[in-house]
Coordinates of C-alpha atoms in Angstrom, one line a residue:
Chain A
M868 CA 41.9 -93.6 73.0
E869 CA 40.6 -97.1 73.8
F870 CA 40.1 -99.0 70.5
D871 CA 38.0 -101.8 71.9
L872 CA 35.6 -99.3 73.4
I873 CA 35.4 -97.3 70.3
S874 CA 34.7 -100.4 68.2
R875 CA 32.0 -101.3 70.7
I876 CA 30.4 -97.8 70.2
R877 CA 30.9 -97.9 66.4
Q878 CA 29.1 -101.3 66.1
R879 CA 25.9 -99.9 67.8
A880 CA 25.8 -96.4 66.3
A881 CA 23.1 -96.0 63.6
S882 CA 23.7 -93.8 60.5
R883 CA 21.5 -91.6 58.3
G884 CA 21.6 -90.7 54.7
D885 CA 23.5 -87.5 55.1
V886 CA 26.4 -89.1 56.9
V887 CA 29.1 -89.6 54.3
L888 CA 31.6 -91.1 56.8
G889 CA 30.9 -92.0 60.4
I890 CA 33.0 -93.2 63.3
G891 CA 36.4 -94.6 62.4
D892 CA 38.4 -91.9 60.5
D893 CA 40.1 -88.8 61.7
A894 CA 36.9 -86.9 61.3
A895 CA 33.3 -87.6 60.3
L896 CA 32.1 -86.3 56.9
L897 CA 28.6 -84.9 56.8
Q898 CA 26.5 -83.5 54.0
P899 CA 24.5 -80.4 55.1
T900 CA 21.1 -79.9 53.4
P901 CA 21.4 -77.1 50.9
G902 CA 19.7 -73.9 52.2
M903 CA 19.8 -75.0 55.8
Q904 CA 21.8 -73.4 58.5
L905 CA 23.7 -75.5 61.1
A906 CA 22.9 -75.2 64.8
V907 CA 25.7 -76.5 67.0
S908 CA 25.8 -76.9 70.7
M909 CA 28.1 -78.7 73.2
D910 CA 27.6 -79.5 76.8
T911 CA 29.6 -81.5 79.3
L912 CA 28.3 -83.5 82.3
N913 CA 30.7 -84.2 85.1
S914 CA 30.0 -86.9 87.7
G915 CA 28.9 -85.4 91.0
V916 CA 28.3 -82.0 89.5
H917 CA 25.8 -82.5 86.7
F918 CA 24.5 -85.9 87.8
P919 CA 24.6 -87.8 91.1
E920 CA 27.5 -90.3 91.3
T921 CA 24.9 -93.0 91.9
T922 CA 23.2 -92.4 88.5
A923 CA 22.8 -95.5 86.4
P924 CA 25.0 -95.5 83.3
A925 CA 21.9 -95.6 81.0
D926 CA 20.5 -92.5 82.6
I927 CA 23.9 -90.7 82.3
G928 CA 23.9 -91.6 78.6
W929 CA 20.3 -90.4 78.1
K930 CA 20.8 -87.2 79.9
A931 CA 24.1 -86.3 78.2
L932 CA 22.3 -86.4 74.9
A933 CA 19.0 -84.9 76.2
V934 CA 20.6 -81.7 77.5
N935 CA 22.2 -81.1 74.1
L936 CA 19.1 -81.9 72.1
S937 CA 17.3 -79.5 74.4
D938 CA 19.6 -76.7 73.2
L939 CA 18.7 -77.6 69.6
A940 CA 15.0 -77.7 70.5
A941 CA 15.3 -74.1 71.9
M942 CA 16.6 -73.0 68.5
G943 CA 13.8 -74.8 66.6
A944 CA 16.4 -76.9 64.9
S945 CA 16.0 -80.6 63.7
P946 CA 18.7 -82.8 65.3
A947 CA 21.0 -84.6 62.8
W948 CA 24.4 -85.6 64.1
C949 CA 26.3 -85.9 67.4
T950 CA 29.8 -86.6 68.7
L951 CA 30.6 -88.1 72.0
S952 CA 33.7 -87.8 74.2
L953 CA 33.6 -90.2 77.2
S954 CA 36.2 -90.0 79.9
L955 CA 36.3 -93.1 82.2
P956 CA 38.5 -93.9 85.1
S957 CA 39.1 -97.4 83.5
P958 CA 38.1 -99.0 80.2
D959 CA 34.8 -100.3 81.7
A960 CA 32.9 -102.1 78.9
A961 CA 29.9 -102.8 81.0
F962 CA 29.6 -99.1 81.8
V963 CA 29.9 -98.2 78.1
D964 CA 27.2 -100.8 77.2
G965 CA 24.8 -99.3 79.7
F966 CA 25.6 -95.8 78.8
L967 CA 24.9 -96.5 75.1
D968 CA 21.6 -98.1 76.0
G969 CA 20.3 -94.7 77.2
F970 CA 22.2 -92.6 74.8
L971 CA 21.3 -94.5 71.7
A972 CA 17.6 -95.0 72.7
L973 CA 17.2 -91.2 72.7
A974 CA 19.3 -90.8 69.6
Q975 CA 17.0 -93.2 67.8
Q976 CA 13.9 -91.3 68.9
H977 CA 15.2 -88.2 67.2
D978 CA 17.1 -89.8 64.3
V979 CA 20.4 -88.5 65.4
A980 CA 23.5 -90.3 64.1
L981 CA 26.5 -90.7 66.4
V982 CA 29.4 -89.9 64.0
G983 CA 32.5 -89.5 66.1
G984 CA 34.3 -88.5 69.3
D985 CA 36.7 -90.4 71.5
T986 CA 37.0 -92.3 74.7
T987 CA 39.8 -91.3 77.1
R988 CA 41.0 -92.1 80.6
G989 CA 40.0 -89.6 83.3
P990 CA 37.4 -88.8 85.9
L991 CA 33.9 -89.8 84.7
S992 CA 32.8 -87.0 82.3
V993 CA 30.7 -86.9 79.2
C994 CA 31.0 -84.2 76.5
V995 CA 28.5 -84.2 73.7
A996 CA 28.3 -81.9 70.7
V997 CA 25.1 -81.9 68.6
H998 CA 24.4 -80.6 65.2
G999 CA 21.0 -79.7 63.9
L1000 CA 19.5 -78.1 60.8
V1001 CA 17.2 -75.1 60.6
A1002 CA 16.1 -73.1 57.6
G1003 CA 18.1 -69.8 57.1
G1004 CA 16.7 -67.0 59.2
Q1005 CA 14.1 -69.3 60.9
A1006 CA 16.0 -70.2 64.1
L1007 CA 14.4 -69.3 67.5
R1008 CA 16.8 -67.1 69.4
R1009 CA 17.0 -65.4 72.8
D1010 CA 17.1 -61.9 71.5
G1011 CA 13.6 -61.6 69.8
A1012 CA 11.3 -61.0 72.7
R1013 CA 9.2 -57.8 72.4
E1014 CA 7.2 -55.8 74.9
G1015 CA 3.6 -57.2 75.0
D1016 CA 4.6 -60.7 74.1
E1017 CA 3.1 -63.4 76.3
V1018 CA 5.5 -65.7 78.1
W1019 CA 4.9 -69.4 77.8
V1020 CA 6.4 -72.6 79.1
T1021 CA 6.0 -76.2 77.9
G1022 CA 5.1 -79.1 80.2
T1023 CA 5.6 -78.6 84.0
L1024 CA 8.3 -77.1 86.1
G1025 CA 10.1 -78.1 89.3
D1026 CA 10.1 -81.9 89.2
A1027 CA 13.8 -82.3 88.6
A1028 CA 14.7 -79.8 91.4
A1029 CA 12.3 -81.5 93.8
A1030 CA 13.9 -84.9 93.0
L1031 CA 17.4 -83.4 93.5
D1032 CA 16.5 -81.8 96.8
A1033 CA 15.0 -85.1 98.0
M1034 CA 18.1 -87.0 97.0
L1035 CA 20.5 -84.4 98.6
A1036 CA 18.4 -84.7 101.8
G1037 CA 18.9 -88.5 101.7
A1038 CA 15.2 -89.1 101.1
V1039 CA 13.7 -91.4 98.5
S1040 CA 12.2 -89.2 95.8
D1041 CA 8.9 -89.9 94.1
R1042 CA 9.6 -92.1 91.0
A1043 CA 8.0 -89.7 88.6
L1044 CA 10.0 -86.8 89.9
R1045 CA 13.3 -88.7 89.8
A1046 CA 12.6 -89.7 86.2
R1047 CA 12.4 -86.0 85.3
L1048 CA 15.9 -85.5 86.8
D1049 CA 17.4 -88.6 85.2
R1050 CA 15.7 -88.8 81.9
P1051 CA 14.6 -85.3 80.8
T1052 CA 12.5 -85.0 77.6
P1053 CA 14.1 -82.6 75.1
R1054 CA 11.2 -80.7 73.5
V1055 CA 12.5 -81.1 70.0
E1056 CA 9.1 -81.4 68.3
A1057 CA 7.8 -78.4 70.3
G1058 CA 10.7 -76.3 69.3
R1059 CA 10.3 -77.1 65.7
A1060 CA 6.5 -76.4 65.9
L1061 CA 7.2 -72.9 67.3
V1062 CA 9.3 -71.8 64.3
G1063 CA 7.6 -68.8 62.8
L1064 CA 5.4 -68.3 65.8
A1065 CA 7.6 -67.7 68.8
H1066 CA 9.6 -64.4 69.0
A1067 CA 12.2 -65.8 71.5
C1068 CA 12.9 -69.2 73.1
I1069 CA 15.3 -70.8 75.6
D1070 CA 15.4 -74.1 77.4
V1071 CA 15.0 -74.2 81.2
S1072 CA 18.3 -75.6 82.4
D1073 CA 19.4 -73.1 85.1
G1074 CA 15.9 -72.3 86.4
L1075 CA 12.9 -70.4 84.9
L1076 CA 13.7 -67.0 86.4
A1077 CA 17.4 -67.3 85.4
D1078 CA 16.7 -68.5 81.9
L1079 CA 13.9 -66.1 81.2
G1080 CA 16.4 -63.5 82.5
H1081 CA 18.8 -64.4 79.8
V1082 CA 16.0 -63.9 77.2
C1083 CA 15.2 -60.5 78.7
S1084 CA 18.8 -59.3 78.7
A1085 CA 19.4 -60.5 75.2
S1086 CA 16.2 -58.9 74.0
G1087 CA 16.5 -55.6 76.0
V1088 CA 13.2 -56.2 77.8
G1089 CA 11.8 -57.2 81.1
A1090 CA 9.2 -59.8 82.1
R1091 CA 6.5 -60.2 84.7
I1092 CA 5.6 -63.8 85.8
E1093 CA 2.5 -64.9 87.6
L1094 CA 3.6 -67.5 90.2
D1095 CA 0.2 -69.1 90.4
A1096 CA 0.4 -69.7 86.6
L1097 CA 3.5 -71.9 86.8
P1098 CA 2.5 -75.4 85.8
A1099 CA 3.0 -78.3 88.2
S1100 CA 3.0 -82.1 87.6
P1101 CA 0.6 -84.2 89.6
S1102 CA 3.5 -85.4 91.7
L1103 CA 4.7 -81.9 92.4
A1104 CA 1.2 -80.6 93.0
R1105 CA 1.1 -82.6 96.2
F1106 CA 3.5 -80.2 97.7
A1107 CA 2.1 -77.0 99.2
A1108 CA 2.6 -73.9 97.0
P1109 CA 5.3 -72.3 99.3
V1110 CA 7.3 -75.5 99.1
R1111 CA 7.1 -76.2 95.4
R1112 CA 7.4 -72.6 94.2
P1113 CA 11.2 -72.3 94.6
W1114 CA 11.5 -75.5 92.6
Q1115 CA 9.2 -74.3 89.9
A1116 CA 10.6 -70.8 89.6
G1117 CA 14.2 -71.4 90.5
G1118 CA 15.1 -75.1 90.0
G1119 CA 17.0 -76.1 86.9
D1120 CA 17.2 -79.3 84.9
D1121 CA 13.6 -79.3 83.7
Y1122 CA 14.6 -78.8 80.0
E1123 CA 11.2 -77.4 79.2
L1124 CA 11.0 -74.6 76.6
C1125 CA 10.3 -71.0 77.8
F1126 CA 9.2 -68.9 74.9
T1127 CA 7.5 -65.6 74.0
A1128 CA 4.9 -65.0 71.4
P1129 CA 2.6 -62.1 70.6
P1130 CA -1.0 -62.3 71.9
A1131 CA -2.3 -62.5 68.3
A1132 CA -0.4 -65.8 67.9
R1133 CA -2.0 -67.4 71.0
D1134 CA -4.3 -69.8 69.2
A1135 CA -1.7 -70.7 66.6
V1136 CA 0.8 -71.5 69.4
A1137 CA -1.8 -73.6 71.2
E1138 CA -2.7 -75.5 68.0
A1139 CA 0.9 -76.0 66.9
L1140 CA 1.8 -77.5 70.3
E1141 CA -1.3 -79.6 70.5
A1142 CA -0.4 -81.1 67.1
V1143 CA 2.8 -82.4 68.7
A1144 CA 1.0 -83.4 71.9
V1145 CA 2.9 -80.9 74.1
R1146 CA 1.1 -79.0 76.8
A1147 CA 2.0 -75.3 77.3
S1148 CA 1.0 -72.7 79.8
R1149 CA 0.9 -68.9 79.6
I1150 CA 2.8 -67.7 82.6
G1151 CA 3.3 -63.9 82.2
T1152 CA 4.2 -61.1 79.8
I1153 CA 7.2 -59.3 78.4
T1154 CA 7.4 -55.7 79.7
A1155 CA 9.5 -52.6 78.9
G1156 CA 12.5 -52.2 81.1
S1157 CA 14.7 -55.1 82.3
G1158 CA 14.7 -58.0 84.7
V1159 CA 12.2 -60.6 85.6
V1160 CA 9.6 -60.0 88.3
A1161 CA 7.6 -62.9 89.8
I1162 CA 4.2 -61.9 91.3
D1163 CA 2.4 -63.9 93.9
A1164 CA -1.4 -64.3 94.3
Q1165 CA -1.5 -61.1 96.3
G1166 CA 0.1 -59.2 93.5
K1167 CA 3.4 -58.8 95.5
P1168 CA 6.8 -59.4 94.1
W1169 CA 8.3 -62.7 95.2
Q1170 CA 11.9 -63.7 95.6
P1171 CA 13.1 -67.3 95.5
P1172 CA 14.6 -68.4 98.8
R1173 CA 17.5 -70.0 96.9
R1174 CA 18.9 -69.4 93.5
G1175 CA 18.6 -71.8 90.6
F1176 CA 20.8 -74.8 90.5
A1177 CA 24.1 -73.3 89.3
H1178 CA 27.2 -75.2 88.4
F1179 CA 30.2 -73.6 90.1
A1180 CA 27.7 -72.8 92.9
Chain B
M1268 CA 27.9 -72.9 83.7
E1269 CA 29.9 -69.9 84.9
F1270 CA 28.6 -66.8 83.2
D1271 CA 31.5 -64.6 84.1
L1272 CA 33.9 -67.0 82.5
I1273 CA 31.7 -67.4 79.4
S1274 CA 31.5 -63.6 78.9
R1275 CA 35.3 -63.5 79.3
I1276 CA 35.6 -66.1 76.5
R1277 CA 32.9 -64.4 74.4
Q1278 CA 34.6 -61.1 74.5
R1279 CA 37.8 -62.5 73.0
A1280 CA 36.4 -64.9 70.5
A1281 CA 36.7 -63.7 66.9
S1282 CA 34.1 -64.4 64.3
R1283 CA 33.9 -65.1 60.5
G1284 CA 31.5 -64.3 57.8
D1285 CA 29.8 -67.7 57.9
V1286 CA 29.0 -67.4 61.6
V1287 CA 25.3 -66.3 61.8
L1288 CA 25.2 -66.4 65.6
G1289 CA 28.2 -67.1 67.9
I1290 CA 28.6 -67.6 71.6
G1291 CA 25.6 -66.6 73.8
D1292 CA 22.4 -68.5 72.6
D1293 CA 21.4 -72.1 73.1
A1294 CA 23.3 -73.0 70.0
A1295 CA 25.5 -71.4 67.5
L1296 CA 24.1 -70.8 64.0
L1297 CA 26.5 -71.5 61.1
Q1298 CA 26.1 -71.2 57.3
P1299 CA 27.9 -74.1 55.5
T1300 CA 29.3 -73.3 52.1
P1301 CA 27.1 -74.7 49.3
G1302 CA 28.6 -77.8 47.8
M1303 CA 31.0 -78.4 50.7
Q1304 CA 30.9 -81.3 53.1
L1305 CA 31.4 -80.9 56.8
A1306 CA 34.3 -82.6 58.5
V1307 CA 33.7 -82.9 62.3
S1308 CA 36.1 -84.1 65.0
M1309 CA 36.1 -84.0 68.8
D1310 CA 38.9 -84.7 71.2
T1311 CA 39.2 -84.4 74.9
L1312 CA 42.4 -83.7 76.8
N1313 CA 42.5 -84.6 80.5
S1314 CA 45.0 -83.3 82.9
G1315 CA 47.7 -85.8 83.8
V1316 CA 46.7 -88.1 81.0
H1317 CA 47.0 -86.0 77.8
F1318 CA 49.2 -83.3 79.1
P1319 CA 51.5 -83.1 82.2
E1320 CA 49.8 -81.4 85.2
T1321 CA 52.5 -78.8 85.1
T1322 CA 51.7 -77.7 81.6
A1323 CA 51.2 -73.9 81.3
P1324 CA 47.5 -72.9 80.7
A1325 CA 48.5 -71.3 77.3
D1326 CA 50.1 -74.5 76.2
I1327 CA 47.0 -76.5 77.2
G1328 CA 44.8 -74.1 75.2
W1329 CA 47.1 -74.4 72.2
K1330 CA 47.3 -78.2 72.3
A1331 CA 43.6 -78.7 72.8
L1332 CA 42.8 -76.9 69.5
A1333 CA 45.9 -78.3 67.8
V1334 CA 45.1 -82.0 68.2
N1335 CA 41.6 -81.3 66.8
L1336 CA 42.9 -79.2 63.8
S1337 CA 45.3 -82.0 63.1
D1338 CA 42.3 -84.3 62.6
L1339 CA 40.9 -81.9 60.1
A1340 CA 44.3 -81.6 58.4
A1341 CA 44.3 -85.4 58.0
M1342 CA 41.0 -85.1 56.1
G1343 CA 42.3 -82.3 53.9
A1344 CA 39.6 -80.0 55.3
S1345 CA 39.7 -76.3 55.9
P1346 CA 39.0 -75.4 59.5
A1347 CA 36.0 -73.1 60.1
W1348 CA 34.4 -73.3 63.5
C1349 CA 35.1 -74.8 66.9
T1350 CA 33.3 -75.3 70.3
L1351 CA 35.1 -75.5 73.6
S1352 CA 34.0 -77.2 76.8
L1353 CA 36.3 -76.4 79.7
S1354 CA 36.0 -78.1 83.1
L1355 CA 37.8 -76.4 85.9
P1356 CA 38.1 -77.3 89.6
S1357 CA 37.2 -73.6 90.4
P1358 CA 36.2 -70.6 88.4
D1359 CA 39.8 -69.5 87.8
A1360 CA 39.8 -66.4 85.6
A1361 CA 43.6 -66.3 85.3
F1362 CA 43.7 -69.8 84.1
V1363 CA 41.0 -69.1 81.5
D1364 CA 42.9 -66.0 80.3
G1365 CA 46.1 -68.0 79.9
F1366 CA 44.3 -70.8 78.2
L1367 CA 42.7 -68.5 75.7
D1368 CA 46.1 -66.9 74.9
G1369 CA 47.2 -70.2 73.5
F1370 CA 43.9 -71.4 72.1
L1371 CA 43.0 -68.2 70.3
A1372 CA 46.5 -67.6 68.9
L1373 CA 46.2 -70.9 67.1
A1374 CA 42.5 -70.3 66.2
Q1375 CA 43.6 -67.0 64.6
Q1376 CA 46.3 -68.6 62.6
H1377 CA 43.8 -70.9 60.9
D1378 CA 40.8 -68.5 60.9
V1379 CA 38.7 -70.7 63.2
A1380 CA 35.8 -69.1 65.0
L1381 CA 35.1 -70.2 68.5
V1382 CA 31.3 -70.3 68.4
G1383 CA 30.1 -72.0 71.6
G1384 CA 30.5 -74.6 74.3
D1385 CA 30.4 -74.3 78.1
T1386 CA 32.5 -74.0 81.3
T1387 CA 31.7 -76.4 84.1
R1388 CA 33.1 -77.4 87.5
G1389 CA 35.1 -80.6 87.5
P1390 CA 38.6 -82.0 87.3
L1391 CA 40.7 -80.0 84.7
S1392 CA 39.6 -81.3 81.3
V1393 CA 39.2 -79.7 77.9
C1394 CA 36.9 -81.0 75.2
V1395 CA 37.0 -79.3 71.7
A1396 CA 34.9 -80.0 68.7
V1397 CA 36.1 -78.7 65.3
H1398 CA 34.3 -78.2 62.1
G1399 CA 35.9 -78.0 58.7
L1400 CA 34.8 -77.8 55.1
V1401 CA 36.0 -80.0 52.2
A1402 CA 34.6 -80.3 48.7
G1403 CA 32.3 -83.3 48.2
G1404 CA 34.2 -86.5 47.5
Q1405 CA 37.6 -84.8 48.0
A1406 CA 38.4 -85.6 51.7
L1407 CA 41.5 -87.6 52.5
R1408 CA 40.5 -90.8 54.2
R1409 CA 42.2 -93.8 55.9
D1410 CA 40.7 -96.4 53.5
G1411 CA 42.2 -95.3 50.2
A1412 CA 45.8 -96.8 50.4
R1413 CA 46.7 -99.1 47.5
E1414 CA 49.4 -101.7 47.0
G1415 CA 52.4 -99.9 45.4
D1416 CA 51.7 -96.5 47.0
E1417 CA 54.6 -94.8 48.6
V1418 CA 54.3 -94.0 52.3
W1419 CA 55.2 -90.4 53.3
V1420 CA 55.4 -88.4 56.5
T1421 CA 55.6 -84.7 57.0
G1422 CA 58.1 -83.0 59.2
T1423 CA 60.0 -85.1 61.7
L1424 CA 59.0 -87.8 64.1
G1425 CA 59.8 -88.6 67.8
D1426 CA 60.4 -85.1 69.3
A1427 CA 57.2 -85.2 71.5
A1428 CA 57.9 -88.7 72.8
A1429 CA 61.5 -87.8 73.6
A1430 CA 60.4 -84.8 75.5
L1431 CA 57.7 -86.8 77.4
D1432 CA 60.2 -89.5 78.3
A1433 CA 62.7 -86.9 79.6
M1434 CA 60.0 -85.3 81.6
L1435 CA 58.7 -88.6 83.1
A1436 CA 62.4 -89.4 84.0
G1437 CA 62.6 -86.1 85.8
A1438 CA 65.1 -84.7 83.4
V1439 CA 65.0 -81.3 81.7
S1440 CA 64.1 -81.8 78.1
D1441 CA 65.6 -79.9 75.2
R1442 CA 63.6 -76.8 74.7
A1443 CA 62.9 -77.6 71.0
L1444 CA 61.7 -81.1 71.9
R1445 CA 59.5 -79.8 74.6
A1446 CA 57.9 -77.3 72.3
R1447 CA 56.9 -80.2 70.0
L1448 CA 55.1 -81.8 73.0
D1449 CA 53.4 -78.6 74.2
R1450 CA 52.7 -76.8 71.0
P1451 CA 52.3 -79.2 68.2
T1452 CA 51.8 -77.8 64.7
P1453 CA 48.7 -79.1 63.0
R1454 CA 49.6 -79.6 59.3
V1455 CA 46.5 -77.9 58.0
E1456 CA 48.0 -76.4 54.9
A1457 CA 49.8 -79.7 54.1
G1458 CA 46.6 -81.7 54.4
R1459 CA 44.8 -79.3 52.0
A1460 CA 47.7 -79.4 49.6
L1461 CA 47.4 -83.2 49.4
V1462 CA 43.8 -83.3 48.3
G1463 CA 43.7 -84.9 44.9
L1464 CA 47.2 -86.3 45.3
A1465 CA 47.2 -88.6 48.4
H1466 CA 45.3 -91.9 48.4
A1467 CA 45.1 -92.1 52.2
C1468 CA 46.1 -89.9 55.2
I1469 CA 46.1 -90.0 59.0
D1470 CA 47.7 -87.8 61.6
V1471 CA 50.4 -89.3 63.9
S1472 CA 48.9 -89.1 67.3
D1473 CA 49.3 -92.7 68.7
G1474 CA 52.7 -93.3 67.0
L1475 CA 53.7 -93.9 63.4
L1476 CA 53.4 -97.7 63.4
A1477 CA 50.1 -97.7 65.2
D1478 CA 48.6 -95.0 63.0
L1479 CA 49.9 -96.4 59.7
G1480 CA 48.4 -99.7 61.0
H1481 CA 45.0 -98.0 61.1
V1482 CA 45.4 -96.9 57.5
C1483 CA 46.4 -100.4 56.5
S1484 CA 43.5 -102.1 58.2
A1485 CA 41.0 -99.6 56.8
S1486 CA 42.5 -100.0 53.3
G1487 CA 43.0 -103.8 53.5
V1488 CA 46.7 -103.6 52.7
G1489 CA 50.1 -103.9 54.5
A1490 CA 53.1 -101.5 54.7
R1491 CA 56.8 -101.8 54.8
I1492 CA 58.7 -99.0 56.5
E1493 CA 62.5 -98.3 56.3
L1494 CA 63.6 -97.3 59.8
D1495 CA 66.6 -95.4 58.4
A1496 CA 64.2 -93.2 56.4
L1497 CA 62.3 -91.9 59.4
P1498 CA 63.0 -88.1 59.6
A1499 CA 64.6 -86.7 62.8
S1500 CA 64.8 -83.1 63.9
P1501 CA 68.3 -81.7 64.6
S1502 CA 67.5 -82.0 68.4
L1503 CA 66.5 -85.6 68.0
A1504 CA 69.4 -86.5 65.7
R1505 CA 71.8 -86.0 68.6
F1506 CA 70.5 -89.2 70.1
A1507 CA 72.0 -92.5 68.8
A1508 CA 69.7 -94.4 66.3
P1509 CA 68.8 -97.2 68.8
V1510 CA 67.7 -94.6 71.3
R1511 CA 65.7 -92.4 69.0
R1512 CA 64.0 -95.1 66.9
P1513 CA 61.4 -96.1 69.4
W1514 CA 60.4 -92.5 69.7
Q1515 CA 60.2 -92.0 66.0
A1516 CA 58.4 -95.2 65.2
G1517 CA 56.3 -95.7 68.3
G1518 CA 56.0 -92.3 70.0
G1519 CA 52.8 -90.4 69.7
D1520 CA 51.8 -86.7 69.9
D1521 CA 53.9 -85.6 66.9
Y1522 CA 50.8 -84.6 64.9
E1523 CA 52.6 -85.0 61.6
L1524 CA 50.6 -86.4 58.6
C1525 CA 51.4 -89.9 57.4
F1526 CA 50.0 -90.4 53.9
T1527 CA 50.2 -92.7 50.9
A1528 CA 50.4 -91.6 47.2
P1529 CA 51.3 -93.5 44.0
P1530 CA 54.9 -93.2 42.7
A1531 CA 53.6 -91.3 39.7
A1532 CA 52.5 -88.5 42.0
R1533 CA 55.9 -88.2 43.7
D1534 CA 57.0 -85.0 42.1
A1535 CA 53.5 -83.4 42.4
V1536 CA 53.4 -84.3 46.1
A1537 CA 56.9 -82.8 46.6
E1538 CA 55.9 -79.6 44.8
A1539 CA 52.5 -79.3 46.6
L1540 CA 54.2 -79.5 50.0
E1541 CA 57.0 -77.3 49.0
A1542 CA 54.4 -74.7 48.1
V1543 CA 53.2 -74.7 51.7
A1544 CA 56.8 -74.9 53.1
V1545 CA 56.3 -78.3 54.6
R1546 CA 59.1 -80.9 54.4
A1547 CA 58.1 -84.5 53.7
S1548 CA 59.9 -87.8 53.5
R1549 CA 59.2 -91.0 51.7
I1550 CA 59.6 -93.7 54.4
G1551 CA 58.2 -96.9 52.8
T1552 CA 55.7 -98.6 50.6
I1553 CA 52.2 -100.1 50.7
T1554 CA 52.2 -103.9 50.2
A1555 CA 49.7 -106.6 49.7
G1556 CA 48.6 -108.4 52.8
S1557 CA 48.2 -106.8 56.2
G1558 CA 50.2 -105.2 59.0
V1559 CA 53.1 -102.8 59.2
V1560 CA 56.6 -104.1 59.1
A1561 CA 59.6 -101.9 60.0
I1562 CA 62.9 -102.8 58.5
D1563 CA 66.3 -101.9 59.9
A1564 CA 69.5 -101.1 57.9
Q1565 CA 70.4 -104.8 57.8
G1566 CA 67.0 -105.5 56.2
K1567 CA 65.7 -107.2 59.3
P1568 CA 62.3 -106.7 60.8
W1569 CA 62.4 -104.4 63.9
Q1570 CA 60.0 -104.3 66.8
P1571 CA 59.7 -101.3 69.0
P1572 CA 60.8 -102.0 72.6
R1573 CA 57.7 -100.2 73.9
R1574 CA 54.4 -99.5 72.3
G1575 CA 53.2 -96.1 71.2
F1576 CA 51.9 -93.8 73.9
A1577 CA 48.4 -95.1 74.5
H1578 CA 45.8 -93.6 76.6
F1579 CA 44.3 -96.2 78.9
A1580 CA 47.8 -97.7 78.7

């Protein structure tokens, strides 16, 4: 534990009304809202595994919180508090300052209070735990998809994977694509807007096919995806379809929401997402059976040439 | 994320009645008890920094949860849920099984449900977040010590530091001492018993003098400690006083509770701790001013020849 670094963090951390005691004691004290359930998620990012070693400290800070907020978004929960454990090879105040620039900018956007954690010596690694609130019984889960549901995805897919592939190939990636890799946008407002409308939801972190596969196995259903329906950003649309499809269908790190909803809710879903200024596309349907099938323009099943970005790959 | 390892963890994780949704979705869903506040703490253990690289997987698992439960103990909170993020150089199922043996044995003792987290590739590192419950306004804090309070410590001090020093010197440490280093006992029941009695509390992780110093600076007071009053285990008592004192006063990793209480509460404290079978010793008093002074048998101020075990040291 490095007390100078901790006091540096403590000085910059904002609070909120339900934080009884923040950074500085053995534990934070928090006052949950009566009637609300707590959604808790924790993710670690290791240097060279979850972000390139050349990533700017502010981008590491942003992403470490973003991937966790994305988990809360996928549950339809409102973010409230987070804790941060930062392992650094040496007590590098400049790194911590940069890291906090990104981390706290995103925290402020979503009114998340940083309430505790630690700093330790070790290889560069960031572990964040986030806590959100959601009304009892209202959380979006993976296990609610039903046969006949339509499958939707927010935003666009494949940008982050395209940027990563460019970087791994030693090429300079398009600035817009790289921003999707380094500074993903957690779809917090979209997730909240889908409460009461979506049957199931997940965030796309391992790749669309893999993540939708998790929804299908949790729900005991299958899915059929139309490849041509997968949304692409203007930057990605410049690539020919056979090039960009593996990124869109198999690439991870987009942190969009993939969700299912009954056809009768189609207009309500569109309106709810429009109200929070998030674009969404219908990309397929939930079927009986199991597994995810991707169908090309000729109606033939399509297999990605590589699997989604997997840690431990 | 390694799905085989996660399913291995999921299969063995116990639940509790207030866990709405455990491992397997984007976030866990938990139902806080009405009227209770949430105490949240998070600590990371890195291999070679917070535990020797030769530590058995089961001991790493035990210790990773123990140091976090110790933080809840210091707040007087009752442990409820935890999340675990495990970084491993390779997806080593045997390591995970051993790790869980220790981790889950301690979790079971304190009825803590493991509800989420992740496994990732990276240098061996364990991050745990724990969540406890404590009645509103009842938590033990660092900032409540008052002039005239007596300073107490549970159990005995210095065993873990003695074992660490022996190990670092290449010697075989006494088995009882080594057990204190590898399998610390979080004083959860003692912390709970002190609610309403203690004015301030902290767990001894950085060393008694350092940790009591945190209490003093948070409370705006000083403290005077009688060196001869520091409790020693039978194994440690075999060492001459000048040898064992630095371990007792400055060594970390004991995870005993150091707390302050008014003299009028002396009998009540003794009875409350006796009821949970935890020994405690009065070791000094809270004074006006600031800083911690340790006094030897001749009434002279004593300085430790080395500082408490500090990460980033």
